mmCIF file of C-alpha atoms in Angstrom:
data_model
loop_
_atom_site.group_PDB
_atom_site.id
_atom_site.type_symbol
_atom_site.label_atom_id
_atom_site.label_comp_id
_atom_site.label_asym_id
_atom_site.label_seq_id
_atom_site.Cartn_x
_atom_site.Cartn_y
_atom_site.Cartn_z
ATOM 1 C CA UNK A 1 -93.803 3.016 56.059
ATOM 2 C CA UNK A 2 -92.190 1.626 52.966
ATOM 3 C CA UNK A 3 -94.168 0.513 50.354
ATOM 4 C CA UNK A 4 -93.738 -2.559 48.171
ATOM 5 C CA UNK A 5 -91.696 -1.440 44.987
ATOM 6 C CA UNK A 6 -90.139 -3.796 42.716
ATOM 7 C CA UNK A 7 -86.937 -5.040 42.602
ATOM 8 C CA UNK A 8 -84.356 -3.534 40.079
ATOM 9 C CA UNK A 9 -80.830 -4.440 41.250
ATOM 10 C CA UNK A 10 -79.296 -6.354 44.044
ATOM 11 C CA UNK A 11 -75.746 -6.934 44.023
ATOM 12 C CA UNK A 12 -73.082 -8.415 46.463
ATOM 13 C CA UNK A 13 -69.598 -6.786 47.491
ATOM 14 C CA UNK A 14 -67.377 -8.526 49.608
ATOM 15 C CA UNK A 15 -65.200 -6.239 52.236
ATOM 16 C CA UNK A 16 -61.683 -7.562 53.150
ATOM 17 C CA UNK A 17 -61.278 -6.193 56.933
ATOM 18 C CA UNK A 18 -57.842 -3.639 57.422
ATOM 19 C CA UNK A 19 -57.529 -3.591 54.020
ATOM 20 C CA UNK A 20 -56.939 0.271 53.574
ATOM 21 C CA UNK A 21 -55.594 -0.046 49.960
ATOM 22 C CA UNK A 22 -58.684 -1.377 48.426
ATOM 23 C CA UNK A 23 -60.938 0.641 51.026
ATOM 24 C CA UNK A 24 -63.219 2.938 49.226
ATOM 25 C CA UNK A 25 -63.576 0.704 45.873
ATOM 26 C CA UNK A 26 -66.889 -1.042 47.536
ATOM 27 C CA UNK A 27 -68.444 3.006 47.418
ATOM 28 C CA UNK A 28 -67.156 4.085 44.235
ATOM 29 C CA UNK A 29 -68.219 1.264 41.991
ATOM 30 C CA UNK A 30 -71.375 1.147 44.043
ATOM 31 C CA UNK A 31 -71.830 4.722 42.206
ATOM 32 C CA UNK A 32 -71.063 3.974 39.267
ATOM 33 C CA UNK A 33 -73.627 0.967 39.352
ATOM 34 C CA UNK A 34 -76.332 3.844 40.598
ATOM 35 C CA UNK A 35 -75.846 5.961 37.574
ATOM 36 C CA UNK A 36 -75.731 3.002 35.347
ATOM 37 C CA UNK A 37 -79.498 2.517 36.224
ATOM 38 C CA UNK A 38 -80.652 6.250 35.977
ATOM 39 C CA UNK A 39 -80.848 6.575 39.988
ATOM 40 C CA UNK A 40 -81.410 10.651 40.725
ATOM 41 C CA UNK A 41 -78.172 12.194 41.486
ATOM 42 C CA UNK A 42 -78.889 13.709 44.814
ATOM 43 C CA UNK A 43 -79.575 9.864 45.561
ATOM 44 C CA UNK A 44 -76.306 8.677 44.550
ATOM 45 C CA UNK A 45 -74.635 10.949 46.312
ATOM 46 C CA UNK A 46 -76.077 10.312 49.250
ATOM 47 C CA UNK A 47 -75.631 6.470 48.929
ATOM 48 C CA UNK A 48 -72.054 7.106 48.118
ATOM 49 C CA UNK A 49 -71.221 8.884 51.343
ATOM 50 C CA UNK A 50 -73.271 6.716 53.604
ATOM 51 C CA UNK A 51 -71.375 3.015 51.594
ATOM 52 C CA UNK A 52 -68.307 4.772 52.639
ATOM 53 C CA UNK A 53 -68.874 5.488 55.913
ATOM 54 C CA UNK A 54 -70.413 1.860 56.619
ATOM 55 C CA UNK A 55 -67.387 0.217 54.050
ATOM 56 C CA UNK A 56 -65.396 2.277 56.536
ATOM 57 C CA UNK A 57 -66.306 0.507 59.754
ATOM 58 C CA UNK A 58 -66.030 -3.024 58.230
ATOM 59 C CA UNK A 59 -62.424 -2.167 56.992
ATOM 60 C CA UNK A 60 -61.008 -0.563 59.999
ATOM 61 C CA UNK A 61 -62.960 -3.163 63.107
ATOM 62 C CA UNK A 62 -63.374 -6.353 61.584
ATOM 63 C CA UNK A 63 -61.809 -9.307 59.842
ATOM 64 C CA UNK A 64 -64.221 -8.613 56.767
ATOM 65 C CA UNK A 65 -67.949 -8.457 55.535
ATOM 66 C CA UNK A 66 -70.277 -7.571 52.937
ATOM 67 C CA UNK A 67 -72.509 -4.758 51.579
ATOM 68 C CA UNK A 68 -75.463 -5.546 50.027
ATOM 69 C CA UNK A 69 -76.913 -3.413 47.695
ATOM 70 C CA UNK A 70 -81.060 -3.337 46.583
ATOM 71 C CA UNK A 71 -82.301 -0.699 44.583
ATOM 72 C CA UNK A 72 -86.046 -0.284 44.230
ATOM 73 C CA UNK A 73 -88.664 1.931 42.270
ATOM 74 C CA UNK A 74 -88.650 3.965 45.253
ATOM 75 C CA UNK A 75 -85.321 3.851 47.276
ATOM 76 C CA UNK A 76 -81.963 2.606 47.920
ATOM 77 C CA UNK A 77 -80.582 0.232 50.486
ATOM 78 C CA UNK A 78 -77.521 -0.527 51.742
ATOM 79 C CA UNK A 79 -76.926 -3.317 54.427
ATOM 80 C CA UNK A 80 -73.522 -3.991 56.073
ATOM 81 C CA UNK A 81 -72.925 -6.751 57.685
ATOM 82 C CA UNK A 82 -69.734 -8.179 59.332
ATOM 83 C CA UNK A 83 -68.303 -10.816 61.943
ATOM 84 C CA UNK A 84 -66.503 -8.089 63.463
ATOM 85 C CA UNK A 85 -66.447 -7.311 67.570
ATOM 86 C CA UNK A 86 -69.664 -5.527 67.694
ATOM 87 C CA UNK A 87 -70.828 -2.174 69.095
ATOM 88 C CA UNK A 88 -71.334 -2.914 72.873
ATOM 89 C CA UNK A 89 -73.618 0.723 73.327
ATOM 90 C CA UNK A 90 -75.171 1.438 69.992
ATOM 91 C CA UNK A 91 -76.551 5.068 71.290
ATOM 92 C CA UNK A 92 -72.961 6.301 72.006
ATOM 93 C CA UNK A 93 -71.393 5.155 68.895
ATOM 94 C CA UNK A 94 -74.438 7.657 67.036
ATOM 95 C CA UNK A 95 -73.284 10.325 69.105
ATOM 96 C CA UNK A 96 -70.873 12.689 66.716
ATOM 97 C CA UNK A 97 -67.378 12.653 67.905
ATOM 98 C CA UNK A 98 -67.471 9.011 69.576
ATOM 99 C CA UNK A 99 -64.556 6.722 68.474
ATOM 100 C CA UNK A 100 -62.851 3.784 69.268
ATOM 101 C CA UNK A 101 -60.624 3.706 66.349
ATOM 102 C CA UNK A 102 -56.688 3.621 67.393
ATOM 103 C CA UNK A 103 -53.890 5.968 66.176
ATOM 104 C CA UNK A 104 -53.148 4.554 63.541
ATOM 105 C CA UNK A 105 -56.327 4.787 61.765
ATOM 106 C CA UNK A 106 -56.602 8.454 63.035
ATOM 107 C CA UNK A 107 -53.318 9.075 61.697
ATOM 108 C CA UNK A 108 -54.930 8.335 58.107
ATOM 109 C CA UNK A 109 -57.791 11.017 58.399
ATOM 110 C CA UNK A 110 -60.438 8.381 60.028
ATOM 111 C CA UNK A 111 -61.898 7.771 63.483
ATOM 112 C CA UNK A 112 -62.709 11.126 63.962
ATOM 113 C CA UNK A 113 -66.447 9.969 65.694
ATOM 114 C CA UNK A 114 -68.591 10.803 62.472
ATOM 115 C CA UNK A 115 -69.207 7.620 60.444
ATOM 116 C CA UNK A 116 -72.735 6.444 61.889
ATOM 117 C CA UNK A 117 -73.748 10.501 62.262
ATOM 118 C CA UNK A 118 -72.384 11.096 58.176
ATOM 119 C CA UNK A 119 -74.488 7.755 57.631
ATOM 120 C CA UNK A 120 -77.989 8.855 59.495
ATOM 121 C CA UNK A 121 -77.688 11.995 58.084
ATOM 122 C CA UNK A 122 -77.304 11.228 54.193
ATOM 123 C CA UNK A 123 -79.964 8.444 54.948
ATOM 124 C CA UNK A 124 -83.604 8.591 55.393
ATOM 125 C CA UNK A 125 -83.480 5.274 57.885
ATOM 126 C CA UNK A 126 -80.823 3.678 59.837
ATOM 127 C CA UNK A 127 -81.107 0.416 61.871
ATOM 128 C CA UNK A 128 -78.444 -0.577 63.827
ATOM 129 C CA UNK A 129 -78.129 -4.252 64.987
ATOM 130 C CA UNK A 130 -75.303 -5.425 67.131
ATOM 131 C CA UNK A 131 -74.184 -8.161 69.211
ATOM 132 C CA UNK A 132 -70.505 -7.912 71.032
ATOM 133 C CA UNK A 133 -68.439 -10.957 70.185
ATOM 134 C CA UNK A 134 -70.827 -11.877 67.155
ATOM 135 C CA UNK A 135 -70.544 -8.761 64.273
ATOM 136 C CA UNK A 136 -73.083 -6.201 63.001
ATOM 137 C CA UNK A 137 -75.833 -5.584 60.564
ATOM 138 C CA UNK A 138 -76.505 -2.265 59.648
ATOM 139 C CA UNK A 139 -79.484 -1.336 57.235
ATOM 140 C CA UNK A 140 -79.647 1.744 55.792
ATOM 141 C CA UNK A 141 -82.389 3.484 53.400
ATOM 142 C CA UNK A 142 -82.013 6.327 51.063
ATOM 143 C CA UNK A 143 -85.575 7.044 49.495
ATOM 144 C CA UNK A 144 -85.883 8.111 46.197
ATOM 145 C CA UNK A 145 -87.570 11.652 45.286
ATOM 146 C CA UNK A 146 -87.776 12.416 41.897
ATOM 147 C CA UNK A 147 -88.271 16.184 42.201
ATOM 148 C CA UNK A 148 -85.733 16.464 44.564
ATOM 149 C CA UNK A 149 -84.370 19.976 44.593
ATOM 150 C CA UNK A 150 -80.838 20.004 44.305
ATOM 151 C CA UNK A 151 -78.714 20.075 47.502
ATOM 152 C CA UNK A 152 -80.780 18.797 49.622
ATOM 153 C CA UNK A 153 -79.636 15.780 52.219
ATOM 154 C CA UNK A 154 -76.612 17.433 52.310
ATOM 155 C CA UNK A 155 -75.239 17.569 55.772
ATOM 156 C CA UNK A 156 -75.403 20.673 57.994
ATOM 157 C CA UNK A 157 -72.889 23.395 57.745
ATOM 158 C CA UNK A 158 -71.943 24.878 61.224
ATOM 159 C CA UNK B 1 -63.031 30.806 38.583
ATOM 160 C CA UNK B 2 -62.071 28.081 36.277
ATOM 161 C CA UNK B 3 -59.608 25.833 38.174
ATOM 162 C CA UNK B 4 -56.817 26.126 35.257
ATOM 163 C CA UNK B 5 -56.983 29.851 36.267
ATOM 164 C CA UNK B 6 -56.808 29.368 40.113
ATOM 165 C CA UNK B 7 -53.773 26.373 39.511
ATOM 166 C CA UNK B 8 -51.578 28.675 37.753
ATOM 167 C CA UNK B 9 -52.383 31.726 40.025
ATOM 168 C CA UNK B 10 -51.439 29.502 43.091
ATOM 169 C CA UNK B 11 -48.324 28.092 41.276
ATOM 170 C CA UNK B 12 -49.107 24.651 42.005
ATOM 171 C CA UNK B 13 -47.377 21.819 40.912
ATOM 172 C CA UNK B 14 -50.084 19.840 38.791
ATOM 173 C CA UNK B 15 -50.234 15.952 39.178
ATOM 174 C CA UNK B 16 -52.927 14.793 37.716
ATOM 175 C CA UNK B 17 -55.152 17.531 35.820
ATOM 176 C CA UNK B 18 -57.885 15.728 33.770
ATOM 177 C CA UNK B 19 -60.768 18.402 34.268
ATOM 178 C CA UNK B 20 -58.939 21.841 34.146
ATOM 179 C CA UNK B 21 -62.692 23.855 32.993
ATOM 180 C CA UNK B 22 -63.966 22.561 36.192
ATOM 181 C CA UNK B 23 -65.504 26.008 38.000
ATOM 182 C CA UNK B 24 -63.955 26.816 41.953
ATOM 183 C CA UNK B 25 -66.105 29.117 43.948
ATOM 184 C CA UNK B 26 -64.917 27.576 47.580
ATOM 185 C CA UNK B 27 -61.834 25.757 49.172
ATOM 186 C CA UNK B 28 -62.109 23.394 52.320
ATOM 187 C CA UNK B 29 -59.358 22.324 54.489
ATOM 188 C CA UNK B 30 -59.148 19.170 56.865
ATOM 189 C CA UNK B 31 -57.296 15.972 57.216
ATOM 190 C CA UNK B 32 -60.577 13.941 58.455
ATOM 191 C CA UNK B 33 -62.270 12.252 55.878
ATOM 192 C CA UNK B 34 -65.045 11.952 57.629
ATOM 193 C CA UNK B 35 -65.648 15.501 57.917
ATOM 194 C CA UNK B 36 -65.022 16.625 54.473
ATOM 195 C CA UNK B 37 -67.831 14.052 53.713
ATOM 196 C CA UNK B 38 -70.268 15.929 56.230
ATOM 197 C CA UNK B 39 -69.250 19.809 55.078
ATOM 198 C CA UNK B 40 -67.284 20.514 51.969
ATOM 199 C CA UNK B 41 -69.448 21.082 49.383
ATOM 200 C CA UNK B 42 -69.260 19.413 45.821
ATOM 201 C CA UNK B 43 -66.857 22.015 43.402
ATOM 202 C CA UNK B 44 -64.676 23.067 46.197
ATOM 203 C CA UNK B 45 -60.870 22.257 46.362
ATOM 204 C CA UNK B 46 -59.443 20.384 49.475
ATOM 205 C CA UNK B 47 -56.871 21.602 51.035
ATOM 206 C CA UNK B 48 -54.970 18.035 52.615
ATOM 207 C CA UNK B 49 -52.086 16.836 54.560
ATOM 208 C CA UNK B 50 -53.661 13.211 53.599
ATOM 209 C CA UNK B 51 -51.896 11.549 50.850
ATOM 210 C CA UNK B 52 -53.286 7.667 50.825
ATOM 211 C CA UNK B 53 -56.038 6.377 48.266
ATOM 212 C CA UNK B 54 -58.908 7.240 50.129
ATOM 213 C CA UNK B 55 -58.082 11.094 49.680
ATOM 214 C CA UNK B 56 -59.174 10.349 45.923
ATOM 215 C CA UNK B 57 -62.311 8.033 46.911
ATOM 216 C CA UNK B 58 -63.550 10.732 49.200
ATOM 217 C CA UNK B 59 -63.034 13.556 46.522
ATOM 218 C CA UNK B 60 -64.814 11.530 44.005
ATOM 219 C CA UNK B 61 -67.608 10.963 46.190
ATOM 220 C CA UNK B 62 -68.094 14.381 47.595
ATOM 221 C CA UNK B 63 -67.496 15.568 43.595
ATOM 222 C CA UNK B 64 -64.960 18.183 44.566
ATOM 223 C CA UNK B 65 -63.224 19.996 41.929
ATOM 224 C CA UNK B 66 -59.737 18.609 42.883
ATOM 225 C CA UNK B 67 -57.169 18.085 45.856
ATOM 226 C CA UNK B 68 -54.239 20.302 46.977
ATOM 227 C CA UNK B 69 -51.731 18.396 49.003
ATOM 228 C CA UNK B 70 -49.639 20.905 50.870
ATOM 229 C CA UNK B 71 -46.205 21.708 52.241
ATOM 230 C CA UNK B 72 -44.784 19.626 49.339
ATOM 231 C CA UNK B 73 -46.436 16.092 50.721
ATOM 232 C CA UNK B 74 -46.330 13.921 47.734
ATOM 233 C CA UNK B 75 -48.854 10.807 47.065
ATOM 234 C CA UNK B 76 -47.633 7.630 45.617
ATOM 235 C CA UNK B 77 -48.178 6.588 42.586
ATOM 236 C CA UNK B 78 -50.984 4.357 43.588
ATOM 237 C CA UNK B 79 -52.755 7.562 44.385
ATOM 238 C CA UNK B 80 -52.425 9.281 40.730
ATOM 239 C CA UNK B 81 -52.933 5.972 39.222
ATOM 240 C CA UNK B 82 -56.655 5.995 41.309
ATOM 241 C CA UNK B 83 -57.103 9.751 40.093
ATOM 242 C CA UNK B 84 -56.552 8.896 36.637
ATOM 243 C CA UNK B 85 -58.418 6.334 36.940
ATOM 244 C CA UNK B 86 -61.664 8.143 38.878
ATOM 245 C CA UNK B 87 -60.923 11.840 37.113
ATOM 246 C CA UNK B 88 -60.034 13.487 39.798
ATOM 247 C CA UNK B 89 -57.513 16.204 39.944
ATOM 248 C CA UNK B 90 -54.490 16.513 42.171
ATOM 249 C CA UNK B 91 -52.016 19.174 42.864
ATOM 250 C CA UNK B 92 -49.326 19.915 45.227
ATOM 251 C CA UNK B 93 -48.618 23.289 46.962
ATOM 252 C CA UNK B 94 -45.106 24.135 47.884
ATOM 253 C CA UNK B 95 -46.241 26.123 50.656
ATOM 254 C CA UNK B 96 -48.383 25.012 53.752
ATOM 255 C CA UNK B 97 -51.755 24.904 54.645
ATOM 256 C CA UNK B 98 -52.445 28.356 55.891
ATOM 257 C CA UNK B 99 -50.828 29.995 53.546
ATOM 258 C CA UNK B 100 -52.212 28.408 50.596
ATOM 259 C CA UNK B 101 -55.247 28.552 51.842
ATOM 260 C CA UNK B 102 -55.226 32.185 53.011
ATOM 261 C CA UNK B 103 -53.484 33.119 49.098
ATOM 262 C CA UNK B 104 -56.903 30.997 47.514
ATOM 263 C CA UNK B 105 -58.883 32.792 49.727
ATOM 264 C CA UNK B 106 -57.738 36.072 48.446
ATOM 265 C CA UNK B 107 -58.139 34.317 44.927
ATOM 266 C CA UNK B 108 -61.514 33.273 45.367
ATOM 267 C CA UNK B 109 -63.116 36.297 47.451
ATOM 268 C CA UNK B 110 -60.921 39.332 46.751
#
């Protein structure tokens, strides 16, 4: 399905687990590194909202990881990975509205069950690996389109 | 509207104000990140009782035209320092959620 592009950018940002002060730098400079290399804007928008939902997970579950970030010709990719507990049932934690996050977190605005949905649905791919006790990798994939028409990926409206 | 018109309509206190041309045609209220991420659109103002960094992060990425915090909450300065730092603008409202939101409403869509 994807085709071999070349390789523009690949970069390395380290994620400091429960660190909600610096939470949130990881997807904003992530942007600004986007527009720096001409990526479409729909695109970085897209790969803003889906770094902060993954930069998200590692800062509120886990002791720390990293997101990796590869641009191509022909799309964007993002891939979290972390030493964190794990996701022991990977098809409930997609469902919208799932959470394990405690109150304290909610408190703040998060946990509210919509990180992995927010991140499938501003991606065009989203693979999940998990292993409980051992941390997670998640990829995700955010293809370019050139002649994208403005607005679109956005998220549904109810 | 431009948002200079809509701040001074509203009476809100301004905090950190450097885009005041910016155009507001909608207003979106909710204290879960997550969801303004999913549904408020970019040029909208958010309507929050959130006050911690990532309230600036998430406007930023979402490209809204600026954040109302309401019934007088006030960030820290670690907050306006972020905004100044990221452009984004930042207001408080005196009064509380529904009824700043109900007197932008009236603004917005008379």
């Amino acid at each position: 399905m994807i085709s071999p592009a070349p390789l523009r950018h690949r970069e390395i940002f380290p994620v400091a687990g429960l660190d909600l002060e610096r939470a949130g730098t990881v997807s904003t400079e992530v942007q600004r590194v986007l527009r720096k290399l001409g990526v479409e804007p729909e695109v970085v928008r897209r790969a803003g909202i889906v770094c902060f939902e993954g930069e998200m997970n590692i800062v509120l579950y886990t002791p720390g990881g990293r997101i990796i970030l590869l641009v191509y010709d022909d799309r964007v990719e993002l891939i979290f990975s972390d030493q964190g507990p794990g996701i022991p049932d990977i098809e409930l934690a997609r469902q919208p509205g799932y959470s394990t996050a405690p109150n304290w977190a909610r408190e703040l605005g998060f946990g509210s069950g919509m990180g992995i949905p927010n991140m499938e649905t501003n991606s065009d791919k989203l693979e999940i690996r998990s292993r409980p006790g051992e941390g997670t990798v998640i990829r995700a994939v955010i293809l370019r389109r050139r002649n994208e028409t403005e607005g679109s990926g956005e998220g549904p409206r109810p | 509207m431009k948002l200079k018109e809509v701040v001074k309509a509203l009476g809100l206190e301004i905090l950190v104000f450097p885009a005041p041309d910016l155009e507001v045609h909608d207003g979106y209220v909710s204290d879960l990140l997550s969801d303004v991420l999913a549904h408020a659109k970019p040029g909208e103002l958010w309507l929050t009782h959130q006050r911690h960094l990532n309230v600036v992060a998430v406007a930023k990425l979402r490209e809204l035209s600026g954040v109302i915090f309401v019934r007088g909450i006030r960030p820290g300065l670690d907050v306006l320092q972020k905004a100044r730092e990221e452009g984004v603008n930042l207001f408080v409202s005196e009064s509380d959620a529904f009824h700043t939101a109900g007197r932008l409403h009236r603004l917005l869509f008379p």
